[in-house]
Short mmCIF file of C-alpha atoms and ligand atoms in Angstrom, two decimals:
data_model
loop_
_atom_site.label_atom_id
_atom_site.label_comp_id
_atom_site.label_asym_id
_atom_site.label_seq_id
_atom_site.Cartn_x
_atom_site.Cartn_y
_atom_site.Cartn_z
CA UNK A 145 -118.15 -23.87 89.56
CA UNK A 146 -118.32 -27.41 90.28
CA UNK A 147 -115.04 -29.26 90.38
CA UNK A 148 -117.00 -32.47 89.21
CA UNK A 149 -120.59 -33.29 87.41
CA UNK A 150 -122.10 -36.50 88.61
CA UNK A 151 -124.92 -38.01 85.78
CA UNK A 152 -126.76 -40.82 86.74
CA UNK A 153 -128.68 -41.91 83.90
CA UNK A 154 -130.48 -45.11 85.51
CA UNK A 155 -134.50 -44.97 84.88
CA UNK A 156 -133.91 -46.87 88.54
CA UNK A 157 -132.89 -44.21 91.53
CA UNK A 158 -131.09 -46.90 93.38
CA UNK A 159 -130.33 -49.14 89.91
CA UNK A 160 -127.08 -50.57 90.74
CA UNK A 161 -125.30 -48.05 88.04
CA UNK A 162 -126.79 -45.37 90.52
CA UNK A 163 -125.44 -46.92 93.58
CA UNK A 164 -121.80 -47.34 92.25
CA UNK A 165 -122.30 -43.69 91.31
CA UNK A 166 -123.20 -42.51 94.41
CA UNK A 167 -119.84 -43.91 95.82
CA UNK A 168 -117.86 -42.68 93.27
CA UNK A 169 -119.33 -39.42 94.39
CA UNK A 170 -118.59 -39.89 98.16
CA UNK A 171 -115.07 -40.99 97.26
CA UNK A 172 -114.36 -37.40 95.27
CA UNK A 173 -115.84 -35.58 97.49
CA UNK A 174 -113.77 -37.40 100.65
CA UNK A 175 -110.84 -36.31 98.24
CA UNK A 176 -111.79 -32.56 98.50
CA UNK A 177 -113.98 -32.39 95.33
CA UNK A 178 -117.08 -30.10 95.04
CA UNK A 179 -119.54 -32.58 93.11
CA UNK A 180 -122.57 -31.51 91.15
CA UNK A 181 -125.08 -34.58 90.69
CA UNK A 182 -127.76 -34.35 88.11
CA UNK A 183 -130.13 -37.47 87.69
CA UNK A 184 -131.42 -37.48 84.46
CA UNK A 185 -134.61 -38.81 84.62
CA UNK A 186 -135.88 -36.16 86.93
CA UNK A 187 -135.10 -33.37 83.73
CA UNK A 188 -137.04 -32.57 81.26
CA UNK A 189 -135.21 -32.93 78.14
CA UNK A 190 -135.85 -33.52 74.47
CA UNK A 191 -134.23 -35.88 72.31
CA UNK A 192 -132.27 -34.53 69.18
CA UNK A 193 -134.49 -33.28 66.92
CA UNK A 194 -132.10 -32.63 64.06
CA UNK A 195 -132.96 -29.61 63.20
CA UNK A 196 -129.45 -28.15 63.11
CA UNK A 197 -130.57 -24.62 65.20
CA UNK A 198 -127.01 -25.36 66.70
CA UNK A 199 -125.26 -24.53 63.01
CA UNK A 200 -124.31 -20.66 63.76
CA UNK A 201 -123.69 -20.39 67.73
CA UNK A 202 -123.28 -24.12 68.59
CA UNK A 203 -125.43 -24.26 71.07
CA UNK A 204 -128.64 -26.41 70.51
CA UNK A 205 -131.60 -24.62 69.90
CA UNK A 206 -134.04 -26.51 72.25
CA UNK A 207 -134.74 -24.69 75.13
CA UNK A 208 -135.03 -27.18 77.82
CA UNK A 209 -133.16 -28.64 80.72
CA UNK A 210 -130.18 -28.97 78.60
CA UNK A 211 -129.55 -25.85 78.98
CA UNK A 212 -128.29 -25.76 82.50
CA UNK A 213 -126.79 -29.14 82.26
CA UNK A 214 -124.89 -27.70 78.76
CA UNK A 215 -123.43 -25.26 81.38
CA UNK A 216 -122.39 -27.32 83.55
CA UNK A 217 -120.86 -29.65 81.12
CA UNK A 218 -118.61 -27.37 79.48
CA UNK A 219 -117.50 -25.90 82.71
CA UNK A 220 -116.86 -28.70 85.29
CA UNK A 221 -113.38 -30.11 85.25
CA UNK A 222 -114.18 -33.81 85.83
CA UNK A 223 -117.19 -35.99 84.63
CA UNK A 224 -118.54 -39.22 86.21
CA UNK A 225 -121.25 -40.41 84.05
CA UNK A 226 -123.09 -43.86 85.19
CA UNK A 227 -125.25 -45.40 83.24
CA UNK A 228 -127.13 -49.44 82.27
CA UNK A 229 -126.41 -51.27 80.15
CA UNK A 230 -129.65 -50.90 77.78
CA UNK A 231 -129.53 -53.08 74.10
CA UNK A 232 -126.00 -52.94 74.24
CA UNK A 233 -125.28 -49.47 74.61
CA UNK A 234 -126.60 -46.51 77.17
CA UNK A 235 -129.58 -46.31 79.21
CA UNK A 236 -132.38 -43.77 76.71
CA UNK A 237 -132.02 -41.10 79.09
CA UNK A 238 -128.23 -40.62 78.73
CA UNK A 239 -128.42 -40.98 74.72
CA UNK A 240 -130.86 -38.22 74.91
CA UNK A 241 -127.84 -36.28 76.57
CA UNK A 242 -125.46 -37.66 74.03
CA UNK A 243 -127.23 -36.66 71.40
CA UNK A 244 -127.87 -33.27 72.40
CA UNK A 245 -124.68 -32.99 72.51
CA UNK A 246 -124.32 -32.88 68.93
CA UNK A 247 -124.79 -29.12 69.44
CA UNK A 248 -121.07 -29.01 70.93
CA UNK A 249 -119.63 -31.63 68.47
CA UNK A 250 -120.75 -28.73 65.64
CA UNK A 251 -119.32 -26.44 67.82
CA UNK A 252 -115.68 -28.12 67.46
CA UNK A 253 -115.60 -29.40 64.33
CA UNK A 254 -117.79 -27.25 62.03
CA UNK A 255 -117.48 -23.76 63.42
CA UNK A 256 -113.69 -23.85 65.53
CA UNK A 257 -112.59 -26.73 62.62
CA UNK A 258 -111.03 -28.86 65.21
CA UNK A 259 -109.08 -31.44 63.35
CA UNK A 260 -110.14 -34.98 64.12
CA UNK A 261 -107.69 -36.02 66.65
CA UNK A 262 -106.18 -32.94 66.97
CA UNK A 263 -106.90 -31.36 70.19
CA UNK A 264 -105.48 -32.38 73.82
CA UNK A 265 -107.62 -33.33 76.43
CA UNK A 266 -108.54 -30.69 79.12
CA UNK A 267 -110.27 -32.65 81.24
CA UNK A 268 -111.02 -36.13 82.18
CA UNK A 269 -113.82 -38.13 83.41
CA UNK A 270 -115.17 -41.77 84.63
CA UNK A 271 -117.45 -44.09 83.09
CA UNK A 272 -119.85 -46.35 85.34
CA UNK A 273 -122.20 -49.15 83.92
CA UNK A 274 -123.46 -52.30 84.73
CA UNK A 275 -125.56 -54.97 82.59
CA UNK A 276 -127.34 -58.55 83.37
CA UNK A 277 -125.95 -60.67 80.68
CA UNK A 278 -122.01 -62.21 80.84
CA UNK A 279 -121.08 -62.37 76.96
CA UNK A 280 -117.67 -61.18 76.01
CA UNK A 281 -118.98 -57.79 73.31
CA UNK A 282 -120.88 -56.71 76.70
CA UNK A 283 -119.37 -53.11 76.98
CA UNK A 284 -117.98 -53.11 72.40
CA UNK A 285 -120.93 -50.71 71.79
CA UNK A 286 -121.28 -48.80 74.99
CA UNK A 287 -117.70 -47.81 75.22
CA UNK A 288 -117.74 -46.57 71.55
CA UNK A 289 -120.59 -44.70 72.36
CA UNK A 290 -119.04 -43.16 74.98
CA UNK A 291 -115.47 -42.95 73.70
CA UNK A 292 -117.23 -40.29 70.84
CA UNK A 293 -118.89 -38.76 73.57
CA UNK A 294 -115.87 -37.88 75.65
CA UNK A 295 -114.13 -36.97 72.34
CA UNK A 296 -116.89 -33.90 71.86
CA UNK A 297 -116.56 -32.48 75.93
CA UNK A 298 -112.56 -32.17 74.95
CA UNK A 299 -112.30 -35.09 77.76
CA UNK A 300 -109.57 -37.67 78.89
CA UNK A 301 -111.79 -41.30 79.48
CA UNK A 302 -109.58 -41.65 82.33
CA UNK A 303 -111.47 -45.09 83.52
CA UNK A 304 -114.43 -47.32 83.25
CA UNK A 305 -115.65 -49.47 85.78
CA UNK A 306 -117.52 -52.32 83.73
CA UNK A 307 -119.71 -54.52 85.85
CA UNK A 308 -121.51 -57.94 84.19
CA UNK A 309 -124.32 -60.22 85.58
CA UNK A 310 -125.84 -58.18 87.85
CA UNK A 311 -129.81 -57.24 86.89
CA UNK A 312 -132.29 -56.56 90.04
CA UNK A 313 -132.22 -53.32 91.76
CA UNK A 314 -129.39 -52.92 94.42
CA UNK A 315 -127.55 -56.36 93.57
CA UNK A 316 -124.61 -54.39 93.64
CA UNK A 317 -125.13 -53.64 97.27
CA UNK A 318 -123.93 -57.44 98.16
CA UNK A 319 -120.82 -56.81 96.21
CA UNK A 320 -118.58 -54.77 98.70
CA UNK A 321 -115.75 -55.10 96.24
CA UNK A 322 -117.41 -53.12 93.87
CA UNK A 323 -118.64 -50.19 96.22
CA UNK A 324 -115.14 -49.95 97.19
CA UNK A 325 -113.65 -49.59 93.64
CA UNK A 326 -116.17 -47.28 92.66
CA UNK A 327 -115.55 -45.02 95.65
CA UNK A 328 -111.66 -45.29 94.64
CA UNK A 329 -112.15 -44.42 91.26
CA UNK A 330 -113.92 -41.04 92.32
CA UNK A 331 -111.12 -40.49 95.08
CA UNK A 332 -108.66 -40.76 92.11
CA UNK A 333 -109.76 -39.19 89.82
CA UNK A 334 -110.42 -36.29 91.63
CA UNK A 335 -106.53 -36.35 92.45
CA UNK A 336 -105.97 -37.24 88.50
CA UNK A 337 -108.02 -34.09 87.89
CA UNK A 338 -105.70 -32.06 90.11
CA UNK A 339 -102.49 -33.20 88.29
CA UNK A 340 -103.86 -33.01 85.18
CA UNK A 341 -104.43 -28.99 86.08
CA UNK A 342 -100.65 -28.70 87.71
CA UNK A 343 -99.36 -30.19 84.89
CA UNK A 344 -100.98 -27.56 82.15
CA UNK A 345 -99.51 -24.54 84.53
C1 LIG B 294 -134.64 -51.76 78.42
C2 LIG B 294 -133.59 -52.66 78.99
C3 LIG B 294 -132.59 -53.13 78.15
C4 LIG B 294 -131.57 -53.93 78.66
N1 LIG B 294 -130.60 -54.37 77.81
C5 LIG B 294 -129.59 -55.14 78.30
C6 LIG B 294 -128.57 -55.62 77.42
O1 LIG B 294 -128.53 -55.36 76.23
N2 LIG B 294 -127.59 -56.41 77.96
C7 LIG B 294 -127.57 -56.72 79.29
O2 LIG B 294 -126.66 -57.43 79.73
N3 LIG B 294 -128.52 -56.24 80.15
C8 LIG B 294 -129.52 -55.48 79.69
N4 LIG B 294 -130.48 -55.00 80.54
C9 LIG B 294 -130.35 -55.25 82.01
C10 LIG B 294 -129.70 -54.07 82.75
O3 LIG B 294 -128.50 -53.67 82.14
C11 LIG B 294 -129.37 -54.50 84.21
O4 LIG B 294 -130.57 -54.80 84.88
C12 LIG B 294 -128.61 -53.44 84.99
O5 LIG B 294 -128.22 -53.98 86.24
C13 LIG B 294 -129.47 -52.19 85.22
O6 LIG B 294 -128.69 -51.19 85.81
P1 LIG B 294 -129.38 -50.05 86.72
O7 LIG B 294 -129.91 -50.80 87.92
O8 LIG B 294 -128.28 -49.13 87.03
O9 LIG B 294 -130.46 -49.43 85.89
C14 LIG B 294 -131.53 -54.24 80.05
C15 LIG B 294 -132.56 -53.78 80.88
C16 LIG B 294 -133.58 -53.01 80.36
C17 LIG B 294 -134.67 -52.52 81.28
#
């Protein structure tokens, strides 16, 4: 099992949200961390289709490369999920995850009848995005998006690293100050991860 799941969900392999990533990656696994990185524009995945198949079992219906990456979600014990900044929010590619995680939302609060707010966080994980503009609601509808999205994997947002004005492929690449807190915040919070664990013994 993979200590950590890395998700880029940049259309753009070396998008700047990709590159921090990748960083955040090399810090973790510098740490000691066995990372698992899935770039979601290489799967083949559906969007929601609403269809509910998820109801009895929670476990969406859609057979797909969701599957695998369902897996691996509910078993890693750290996230780091990077994605743009796209109309405010996430990057398509990593809504389509989002959403098909709807199956596990079902899963807690339909069928186990989780109460809202009621459940402690087993896990933890790290949020990475970037976007062109400089306004101050940049990151209000991303990091709601993404706050509900932690809330369904049972998982601690234990950062975000929130980058503004930067649009062209690899402009992040002039910014070492960036790289360098991105490859922190994967060195911590692989060590976060580990206390986190002691702590629940
Ligand atoms: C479809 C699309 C929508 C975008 N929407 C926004 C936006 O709402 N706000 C913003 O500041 N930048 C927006 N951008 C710019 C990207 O966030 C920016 O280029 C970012 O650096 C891309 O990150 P990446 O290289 O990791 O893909 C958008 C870009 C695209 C292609």
């Amino acid at each position: 099992m993979a200590e950590i799941l890395a998700i880029y969900g940049s259309p753009r392999r070396n998008g700047n949200s990709s590159l921090l990533l990748r960083e955040a990656v090399r810090g973790a696994k510098d740490a000691g961390a066995v990372v698992d990185e899935v770039v979601l524009r290489d799967l083949n995945m559906s969007p929601c289709l609403e269809i509910y198949g998820c109801k009895m079992t929670g476990r969406c219906a859609i057979q797909d490369d969701f599957q695998p990456l369902h897996d691996k979600l509910i078993s890693c014990r750290g996230l780091m999920i990077a994605s743009p900044i796209f109309f405010y929010t996430v990057s398509a590619h990593t809504k389509i995850l989002m959403d098909r995680c709807q199956a596990l939302w079902v899963k807690k609060y339909w069928i186990d009848k989780v109460l809202y707010g009621q459940w402690d966080a087993k896990r933890m994980g790290l949020f990475i995005t970037v976007g062109a503009t400089k306004g101050k609601k940049l990151f209000d509808g991303v990091l709601l998006t993404v706050k509900y999205f932690f809330d369904v994997l049972d998982m601690q947002l234990w950062s975000s690293l929130l980058y503004k004005g930067r649009d062209s492929e690899g402009e992040v690449l002039d910014h070492g100050e960036y790289l360098q807190e991105a490859y922190q915040a994967g060195w911590d919070l692989f060590h976060a991860i580990q206390n986190m664990q002691e702590n629940r013994k």
